[in-house]
Amino acid sequence: MAKTYDILIVGAGTSGMACAITAAERGLCVGVIEKSDIIGGALHWAGGHMSAGGTRLQKRKGIEDSEEKHLEDIYRINGKSGNLALTEIAVKEAPKTIDWLEDIGFEFAPECTRIIYGHIAYETARHHYGSEKAMSSYKVLEPLWKKFEASGHIECHLNTKMSGLGRTGNRFDYVLCQNERGTQEIHGKHIVLTTGGYGSNPEFFGKKHPGIPLVSSCYPTATADAHQILEENGGVFHMGQYHLPSLGGIEKEVGDGLCNFNEAWAMVMTSVYRQPREIYVNANGHRFMAEDEPDAEAREHAVMQQPNWYFWAVYEATARVRKDENGNHNPVIIGWSNEAIAEEAERGQSLVKADTLEGLSEKINVPKETLTETVASYNTMVDKGEDPSFHRKYLKDSISTGPFYALKIHASVLVTFGGMKVNDKLQLVAQNGNVMEGLYAAGEIIGLGATSGSSFCSGMAITPALSFGRILGRSLS
Ligand SMILES: Cc1cc2nc3c(=O)[nH]c(=O)nc-3n(C[C@H](O)[C@H](O)[C@H](O)COP(=O)(O)OP(=O)(O)OC[C@H]3O[C@@H](n4cnc5c(N)ncnc54)[C@H](O)[C@@H]3O)c2cc1C
C-alpha cells in the first residue's frame, strides 16, 4: 500500500515552504514534490518587498496603519478589480504573517517600514523587507524546514516533477511525477499546488496573451506545469486580461527574451528615484512620453502602446558620467558603475555606443532622419525649458556631444497576473463551477490578479503567497 501524506504539496517555493512548515508544526506528515534540486523557488530572485498593514514593526515605529487602511489603499489603486474575498483574506492575514516572520527570526532592514514608489504608491509606509531581498525570508524558513525534515514531518522529493494528477472517484488524491527512478504516484489526503506562475513558458504565455511580446524576468521554474495539468483536468485559467509588464528589463543577449532583474535593470519604473538625463524613443525613433512621468502605471501603459513593448533610452556620454543635483551617481542601470556601462557598450548587445547620432541610428535600426530630428527637437525643448509634446518638466541635459549611447529597455514580465481559479477556501474550481475535490492552490499559480487586480499593488505577491500557504497549512487535516 502506497504511503499517503496528510498534505502533499507540489512546489517547495515561497508558498509551499510556508504551507509545509505550518502543517508540520501541527504534527502532520507533509510530502513535498519539487522539480528543482533546491527549495525556495522565486525567493532566490525576488525583491522581497512585502506589504502588510498593522504589524508589530509598524506599531514600534509609530506608523499608524491597519488591515482596513491597507484594504482601502488597495481598492484605491486597483479599483476593486481583484478577487475581493481573496484580497480581504490576504490583507487580514498579512500582519500575522509578517509578525510570524519576525517571531522566527526575520530581520527587517533598519529603514523599514517604507513607502516604495516602484508601482503606484501606497499612502502609508507598509513595505516590510530584509537587507537581503527575499532571501531574508528564505533564511528564516530554511532552518525550520530542515528541523521538520529531520523530525520526519516534512519529506521533500527534490528533482521530482509533477506530470499529472490522479483521482479516486471525484477526489484528486495523487500526483503523477517523474524523477530519475521514472514515473511514480505520490498520494496525499489533500493536494496543494504551489508551483508559481507561467512567465518562463513562452508557449503557454503566447496562448494566454496572443500578440503580447514576452521578455521575461520571471524565476526560471515558472513554467505553467500545473496550469496545463489543471486545464487538462477541467481547471479554469482567468484574469489574463489584467496582464501588466514592468519597465526596466535589459536583455544581456539581445533576442533571447530573458532579463535578469538582479543583473541588469534600468531605473525607469518611475522618475521618483531618478530624473532622466535621457530621452526615450520607440522602434521608429519617436519620443512617446514624458520621461520624467512619476506614475509607474502611466509609464507602463505608455510603453504598452509602442511596437513590441520596448524603447531606447538615448543619452550622451556626459549623462553617463555626471552626478545628479544631489551628488548621486545614479546611472540608468541600477547598480552599474560607469566602467561596467563602458564594457557593456563595447559588447554592443542591449547597450550600444556611437560617435554620431547617425551611427547610433544604424546600430539600433531606427531611421536616421527620425532619430536626429527627435534629438534636435528635444534639444530645442531643453533650450526653451518647455516640452510642448509630452510636458516633461526635467529638461536640464541636451543630447549634443558624442559619443552617444542607446539602451534597449523592455516592458518585461516579473510576475504573471493570470492564474488558476480558486474559491475563497483556496479550493480549485472547475469549468462547471464545481470545486475540484482534494485540490488547493496558493501563490502565483492563482494569479497576481487575485490579490492585486489589474494594477500592481506592491508587495501583494510574496505576502499573500506566504499567508495563503500558512492558511492551508493550518486548516487542512
Ligand atoms: C525578480 C523578481 C522580483 C520580485 N519581487 C517581488 C517583490 O518585491 N514583492 C512581491 O510581493 N513579489 C515579488 N515578486 C513575485 C514573487 O516573488 C512571486 O510571485 C512569489 O515568490 C511566488 O511564490 P510561489 O510560491 O507561488 O512560487 P515560487 O516561489 O516560484 O515556488 C514555486 C516552486 O514550485 C516548483 N515547481 C514548479 N513546477 C513544478 C512541477 N511541475 N513539479 C514540482 N515542482 C514544481 C518550482 O521549482 C518552485 O520551487 C518578484 C518576482 C521576481 C521574479
XYZ file of C-alpha atoms and ligand atoms in Angstrom:
530
model
C 0.000 0.000 0.000
C 1.470 3.359 -1.061
C 2.131 5.946 1.663
C -0.476 8.730 1.867
C 0.720 12.100 3.176
C -1.649 14.234 5.251
C -0.847 17.054 2.853
C 1.005 16.676 -0.426
C 2.464 19.960 -1.638
C 3.745 20.487 -5.172
C 6.402 23.221 -5.236
C 8.829 23.977 -2.406
C 8.928 27.727 -3.023
C 7.539 30.753 -1.217
C 4.037 29.466 -0.591
C 4.885 25.760 -0.440
C 7.527 26.273 2.247
C 5.157 28.322 4.409
C 2.419 25.704 3.961
C 4.681 22.746 4.755
C 6.207 24.353 7.850
C 2.823 25.402 9.244
C 1.359 21.924 8.719
C 4.460 20.252 10.174
C 4.168 22.466 13.264
C 0.785 20.799 13.830
C 2.410 17.386 13.689
C 1.088 16.486 10.232
C 3.075 14.367 7.834
C 3.773 16.527 4.796
C 5.091 15.344 1.439
C 6.617 17.886 -0.933
C 7.393 17.398 -4.611
C 9.941 19.842 -6.027
C 11.193 19.685 -9.597
C 14.322 21.668 -8.904
C 17.363 20.493 -6.938
C 16.863 23.269 -4.383
C 13.980 24.609 -2.319
C 12.992 28.289 -2.133
C 11.638 28.994 -5.634
C 11.323 32.668 -6.537
C 12.640 33.730 -3.102
C 16.089 33.276 -4.632
C 15.433 36.134 -7.069
C 12.638 38.292 -5.730
C 12.967 41.826 -4.414
C 11.394 40.766 -1.136
C 9.023 43.685 -0.608
C 6.091 42.513 1.500
C 3.135 44.725 2.239
C 1.044 44.492 5.394
C -0.960 46.940 7.493
C -0.967 46.836 11.290
C 2.214 44.900 12.037
C 4.160 44.989 15.287
C 7.039 46.687 13.491
C 4.778 49.498 12.289
C 3.470 49.970 15.832
C 7.010 50.136 17.220
C 7.912 52.721 14.606
C 4.809 54.782 15.365
C 3.289 54.216 11.927
C -0.485 54.243 12.127
C -1.840 51.537 9.902
C -4.383 48.754 9.900
C -5.799 45.973 7.759
C -8.717 48.282 6.889
C -6.392 51.050 5.663
C -4.351 48.583 3.636
C -7.503 47.230 2.013
C -8.810 50.730 1.240
C -5.485 51.644 -0.310
C -5.509 48.516 -2.491
C -9.032 49.341 -3.665
C -7.941 52.919 -4.449
C -5.039 51.584 -6.538
C -6.811 48.772 -8.397
C -10.423 49.991 -8.395
C -11.550 46.768 -6.672
C -10.574 44.778 -9.746
C -9.048 41.829 -7.850
C -10.870 38.928 -6.226
C -12.405 40.841 -3.316
C -12.846 37.855 -0.991
C -9.246 36.704 -1.504
C -7.865 40.234 -1.261
C -9.653 40.716 2.050
C -8.340 37.419 3.424
C -4.812 38.253 2.227
C -4.884 41.686 3.825
C -6.267 40.387 7.146
C -3.647 37.676 7.284
C -0.756 39.906 6.189
C 0.202 41.434 9.578
C 0.049 37.987 11.189
C 2.375 36.652 8.507
C 4.874 39.472 8.977
C 4.746 39.124 12.774
C 5.292 35.369 12.369
C 8.352 36.004 10.183
C 9.668 38.246 12.932
C 8.952 35.573 15.539
C 11.048 33.089 13.598
C 13.987 35.453 13.332
C 13.394 37.724 10.326
C 15.483 40.880 10.499
C 13.919 43.942 8.936
C 16.122 46.414 7.090
C 16.666 49.330 9.505
C 14.763 51.837 7.357
C 11.569 49.709 7.331
C 8.728 50.289 7.033
C 8.734 52.484 3.937
C 6.622 53.621 1.030
C 8.122 52.226 -2.180
C 7.369 54.025 -5.430
C 8.194 51.296 -7.994
C 4.456 50.872 -8.622
C 1.526 53.126 -7.730
C 2.465 54.006 -4.158
C 0.543 53.175 -1.015
C -0.353 56.144 1.185
C 1.261 54.582 4.249
C 4.691 53.121 4.930
C 3.761 49.431 4.837
C 6.603 47.823 2.943
C 8.491 45.305 5.027
C 11.719 43.754 3.801
C 15.076 42.475 4.937
C 18.522 43.540 3.829
C 18.963 40.506 1.554
C 15.868 40.957 -0.589
C 13.587 37.880 -0.489
C 16.490 35.720 0.703
C 15.916 37.313 4.109
C 12.634 35.360 4.198
C 14.231 32.207 2.837
C 16.881 32.338 5.535
C 14.334 32.145 8.344
C 12.199 29.487 6.640
C 15.058 27.155 5.766
C 16.109 26.224 9.354
C 12.514 25.330 10.220
C 12.237 23.300 7.034
C 15.391 21.401 7.958
C 14.159 20.861 11.507
C 10.920 19.301 10.262
C 12.746 17.226 7.670
C 14.913 15.881 10.463
C 11.842 15.052 12.570
C 10.214 13.321 9.589
C 7.279 15.738 9.409
C 8.411 17.041 6.017
C 9.566 14.653 3.314
C 10.800 16.549 0.282
C 11.290 14.811 -3.063
C 13.759 17.025 -4.928
C 14.359 16.705 -8.679
C 10.858 15.297 -8.924
C 8.463 16.913 -11.352
C 4.687 16.732 -11.262
C 3.489 15.475 -14.643
C -0.142 14.668 -13.914
C -2.924 14.354 -11.369
C -4.923 11.290 -10.474
C -8.187 10.707 -8.679
C -10.237 8.079 -6.985
C -13.861 8.757 -7.822
C -14.369 12.510 -7.673
C -11.448 13.218 -5.413
C -7.951 14.062 -6.603
C -5.703 12.067 -4.329
C -2.396 11.527 -6.050
C 0.176 13.266 -8.170
C 1.974 11.591 -11.027
C 5.566 12.627 -11.045
C 8.813 11.954 -12.774
C 12.310 11.652 -11.461
C 15.402 9.570 -12.167
C 13.536 6.468 -10.999
C 10.875 7.000 -13.684
C 7.204 7.817 -13.237
C 5.566 7.271 -9.895
C 2.393 8.098 -7.983
C 2.616 10.050 -4.731
C -0.548 10.132 -2.634
C -1.972 12.788 -0.341
C -5.238 13.335 1.527
C -5.072 16.921 0.299
C -3.007 18.186 -2.623
C -1.768 21.773 -2.517
C -0.353 23.248 -5.730
C 2.189 25.993 -5.118
C 4.114 25.821 -8.390
C 4.372 29.559 -9.143
C 3.477 31.458 -12.315
C 3.968 30.963 -16.032
C 6.282 33.774 -17.175
C 9.072 31.360 -18.076
C 6.973 29.377 -20.534
C 6.845 31.372 -23.808
C 4.443 28.945 -25.493
C 1.873 28.990 -22.687
C 2.283 32.764 -22.302
C 1.724 33.208 -26.060
C -1.514 31.216 -25.898
C -2.843 33.219 -22.980
C -1.635 36.595 -24.247
C -1.741 36.470 -28.035
C 0.233 39.280 -29.647
C 1.952 40.376 -26.419
C 5.738 40.085 -26.584
C 7.291 38.057 -23.760
C 10.573 39.286 -22.378
C 10.761 37.516 -19.075
C 12.340 38.324 -15.741
C 10.440 35.532 -14.021
C 12.056 32.797 -11.999
C 13.080 30.038 -14.456
C 10.881 27.358 -12.870
C 7.705 29.390 -13.525
C 6.763 27.207 -16.458
C 2.997 26.667 -16.026
C 3.333 22.902 -15.484
C 0.456 22.790 -13.019
C -1.636 25.295 -15.011
C -1.554 22.954 -18.004
C -2.271 19.835 -15.972
C -5.174 21.588 -14.260
C -6.620 22.781 -17.566
C -6.463 19.186 -18.854
C -8.474 18.206 -15.774
C -11.104 20.931 -16.155
C -9.453 23.794 -14.221
C -10.078 27.418 -15.208
C -7.407 29.935 -16.228
C -8.611 33.514 -15.782
C -7.528 37.154 -15.249
C -5.102 37.053 -18.206
C -6.575 40.373 -19.304
C -5.003 42.022 -16.231
C -1.504 41.494 -17.591
C 0.823 44.374 -16.750
C 4.532 44.391 -17.520
C 7.292 46.043 -15.510
C 9.607 48.571 -17.094
C 13.336 48.153 -16.909
C 14.192 44.763 -18.416
C 17.508 44.603 -20.244
C 18.403 41.526 -22.294
C 22.073 40.706 -21.721
C 21.930 38.775 -25.015
C 19.663 40.546 -27.457
C 16.735 38.448 -28.624
C 16.879 35.690 -26.009
C 13.779 37.060 -24.271
C 15.406 36.987 -20.829
C 16.097 39.826 -18.422
C 17.514 39.162 -15.001
C 16.187 41.693 -12.509
C 19.254 41.225 -10.305
C 21.876 41.512 -13.069
C 20.721 44.388 -15.243
C 17.658 46.513 -14.667
C 17.086 50.053 -15.876
C 15.962 52.636 -13.342
C 12.882 53.613 -15.323
C 9.953 52.236 -13.311
C 9.201 55.747 -12.052
C 11.078 59.037 -12.010
C 10.564 59.419 -8.260
C 14.027 57.970 -7.655
C 15.920 59.321 -10.635
C 15.400 62.223 -13.003
C 16.068 61.236 -16.609
C 19.029 62.627 -18.456
C 17.986 60.624 -21.499
C 15.085 60.585 -23.919
C 13.007 57.523 -24.729
C 12.445 56.704 -28.380
C 10.399 53.854 -29.815
C 11.377 51.471 -32.629
C 10.533 54.205 -35.144
C 12.735 56.797 -33.462
C 9.910 58.876 -31.945
C 9.507 60.060 -28.375
C 6.224 58.897 -26.876
C 6.014 60.089 -23.253
C 7.392 62.483 -20.664
C 10.461 60.604 -19.481
C 10.034 62.091 -16.002
C 6.441 60.833 -15.584
C 6.374 59.701 -11.940
C 3.316 57.424 -12.182
C 4.625 53.885 -12.705
C 1.411 52.596 -14.212
C 1.078 55.513 -16.663
C 4.620 54.713 -17.804
C 3.814 51.024 -18.258
C 0.739 51.856 -20.320
C 2.708 54.310 -22.483
C 5.240 51.587 -23.369
C 2.460 49.047 -23.971
C 1.313 51.316 -26.839
C 4.709 51.069 -28.578
C 5.685 48.438 -31.168
C 6.944 45.292 -29.399
C 6.779 46.993 -25.999
C 10.350 48.244 -25.863
C 12.099 51.574 -26.191
C 15.591 53.001 -26.438
C 16.936 55.325 -23.765
C 19.188 57.645 -25.753
C 21.758 59.780 -23.995
C 25.151 61.354 -24.384
C 28.372 60.390 -22.663
C 28.288 63.236 -20.168
C 24.937 61.984 -18.872
C 26.684 58.700 -18.211
C 29.392 60.183 -16.020
C 27.709 63.193 -14.467
C 26.239 63.059 -10.987
C 22.738 64.361 -10.392
C 21.995 67.568 -8.483
C 22.005 65.634 -5.212
C 25.524 64.434 -5.895
C 24.360 60.891 -6.573
C 25.955 58.875 -9.311
C 22.592 57.345 -10.242
C 23.254 55.791 -13.648
C 20.408 54.494 -15.771
C 21.233 50.834 -14.998
C 20.741 50.045 -11.313
C 23.996 49.407 -9.515
C 26.187 49.612 -12.600
C 29.373 51.645 -12.485
C 30.495 53.713 -15.447
C 33.150 51.060 -16.061
C 30.518 48.325 -16.309
C 28.473 50.526 -18.642
C 31.528 51.138 -20.828
C 32.291 47.410 -21.005
C 28.708 46.569 -21.937
C 28.699 49.267 -24.618
C 31.817 47.637 -26.111
C 29.965 44.300 -26.209
C 27.214 46.081 -28.131
C 24.238 43.967 -27.115
C 21.407 45.927 -25.445
C 23.678 48.905 -24.835
C 25.281 50.443 -27.890
C 27.534 53.409 -28.434
C 28.436 55.504 -31.480
C 30.311 58.732 -32.094
C 27.453 60.230 -34.059
C 23.679 60.052 -33.918
C 23.709 58.731 -37.482
C 25.990 55.894 -36.391
C 23.777 55.225 -33.372
C 20.634 55.067 -35.512
C 22.255 52.440 -37.732
C 23.209 50.331 -34.728
C 19.702 50.423 -33.270
C 17.980 50.121 -36.619
C 15.982 53.318 -36.279
C 15.538 55.686 -39.261
C 18.472 58.133 -39.259
C 16.451 61.240 -40.109
C 13.827 60.495 -37.470
C 16.332 59.956 -34.673
C 18.336 63.098 -35.484
C 15.133 65.115 -35.753
C 13.802 63.725 -32.439
C 17.059 64.592 -30.682
C 17.222 68.081 -32.275
C 13.640 68.779 -31.235
C 14.413 67.622 -27.669
C 17.494 69.884 -27.559
C 15.304 72.844 -28.544
C 12.985 71.957 -25.643
C 15.976 71.981 -23.280
C 16.935 75.461 -24.591
C 13.416 76.776 -24.157
C 12.731 74.892 -20.923
C 9.454 73.558 -22.285
C 8.205 70.255 -23.756
C 5.044 71.053 -25.738
C 4.567 67.435 -26.839
C 4.615 65.480 -23.564
C 5.155 68.156 -20.876
C 8.370 66.733 -19.488
C 9.496 69.022 -16.676
C 13.086 67.886 -16.173
C 14.849 69.488 -19.122
C 18.407 70.013 -17.925
C 20.572 67.966 -20.284
C 20.772 68.302 -24.022
C 21.986 65.411 -26.154
C 24.558 67.079 -28.329
C 28.063 65.788 -27.656
C 29.154 62.331 -28.747
C 29.745 59.573 -28.108
C 26.040 58.788 -27.874
C 24.505 55.787 -26.133
C 21.293 53.844 -26.633
C 19.985 51.289 -24.132
C 17.216 48.905 -25.176
C 14.669 48.635 -22.368
C 11.772 46.196 -22.319
C 8.401 46.144 -20.661
C 9.173 42.753 -19.207
C 7.275 40.220 -17.126
C 8.235 39.866 -13.464
C 5.051 38.254 -12.194
C 2.079 36.806 -14.055
C -1.373 38.232 -13.373
C -3.455 35.401 -14.864
C -3.896 32.211 -12.880
C -5.994 29.219 -11.929
C -9.374 29.923 -10.402
C -9.856 29.109 -6.727
C -12.700 29.833 -4.316
C -12.229 31.671 -1.028
C -11.128 28.434 0.651
C -8.360 28.195 -1.969
C -10.001 25.112 -3.498
C -9.502 24.848 -7.228
C -12.643 25.416 -9.233
C -13.540 23.606 -12.480
C -15.187 24.911 -15.661
C -18.561 23.594 -14.473
C -18.289 25.674 -11.291
C -17.722 22.686 -9.005
C -14.705 22.502 -6.742
C -12.018 20.061 -7.816
C -12.216 17.859 -4.724
C -8.920 17.408 -2.910
C -7.094 20.181 -4.813
C -5.964 23.538 -3.420
C -3.668 26.253 -4.730
C -1.719 29.189 -3.300
C 0.933 31.612 -4.506
C 1.404 32.914 -8.023
C -0.406 29.920 -9.553
C -3.698 31.634 -8.596
C -2.534 34.747 -10.482
C -1.270 38.044 -9.122
C -4.587 39.458 -10.336
C -6.363 37.663 -7.464
C -4.879 39.926 -4.791
C -3.543 42.794 -6.897
C -6.249 43.130 -9.545
C -5.436 44.978 -12.730
C -2.718 47.121 -11.109
C 0.496 46.347 -9.316
C -0.266 46.590 -5.610
C 3.235 46.459 -4.299
C 4.279 43.555 -2.137
C 0.993 41.761 -2.802
C 2.644 38.658 -4.248
C 5.022 37.454 -1.541
C 2.859 38.300 1.478
C -0.248 36.534 0.078
C 1.873 33.573 -1.110
C 3.172 33.106 2.438
C -0.205 33.841 4.029
C -2.268 31.520 1.836
C 0.336 28.789 2.288
C 0.032 29.218 6.047
C -3.775 29.252 5.961
C -3.804 25.903 4.142
C -1.072 24.545 6.399
C -3.150 25.205 9.491
C -6.620 24.359 8.150
C -6.190 21.078 6.226
C -6.106 17.822 8.119
C 12.797 39.271 -9.944
C 11.530 39.197 -9.135
C 11.280 40.164 -8.158
C 10.104 40.092 -7.409
N 9.919 40.985 -6.393
C 8.807 40.897 -5.627
C 8.628 41.764 -4.512
O 9.480 42.576 -4.178
N 7.465 41.650 -3.805
C 6.488 40.739 -4.108
O 5.462 40.680 -3.438
N 6.671 39.886 -5.149
C 7.795 39.931 -5.890
N 7.983 39.032 -6.905
C 6.966 37.979 -7.119
C 7.078 36.884 -6.057
O 8.429 36.625 -5.780
C 6.403 35.607 -6.531
O 5.116 35.872 -7.017
C 6.278 34.599 -5.383
O 7.521 34.434 -4.737
C 5.830 33.265 -5.977
O 5.707 32.323 -4.941
P 5.176 30.866 -5.293
O 5.238 30.065 -4.065
O 3.881 30.970 -5.994
O 6.195 30.324 -6.385
P 7.754 30.002 -6.237
O 8.342 30.654 -5.056
O 8.363 30.289 -7.549
O 7.789 28.439 -5.988
C 7.299 27.536 -6.941
C 8.049 26.216 -6.767
O 7.347 25.206 -7.489
C 8.278 24.388 -8.165
N 7.610 23.734 -9.308
C 7.122 24.329 -10.421
N 6.586 23.404 -11.249
C 6.745 22.209 -10.642
C 6.410 20.860 -11.008
N 5.834 20.539 -12.188
N 6.721 19.856 -10.154
C 7.345 20.130 -8.965
N 7.701 21.385 -8.584
C 7.392 22.409 -9.404
C 9.372 25.362 -8.575
O 10.579 24.716 -8.876
C 9.454 26.277 -7.352
O 10.379 25.809 -6.408
C 9.150 39.070 -7.667
C 9.402 38.108 -8.651
C 10.590 38.154 -9.370
C 10.863 37.094 -10.396
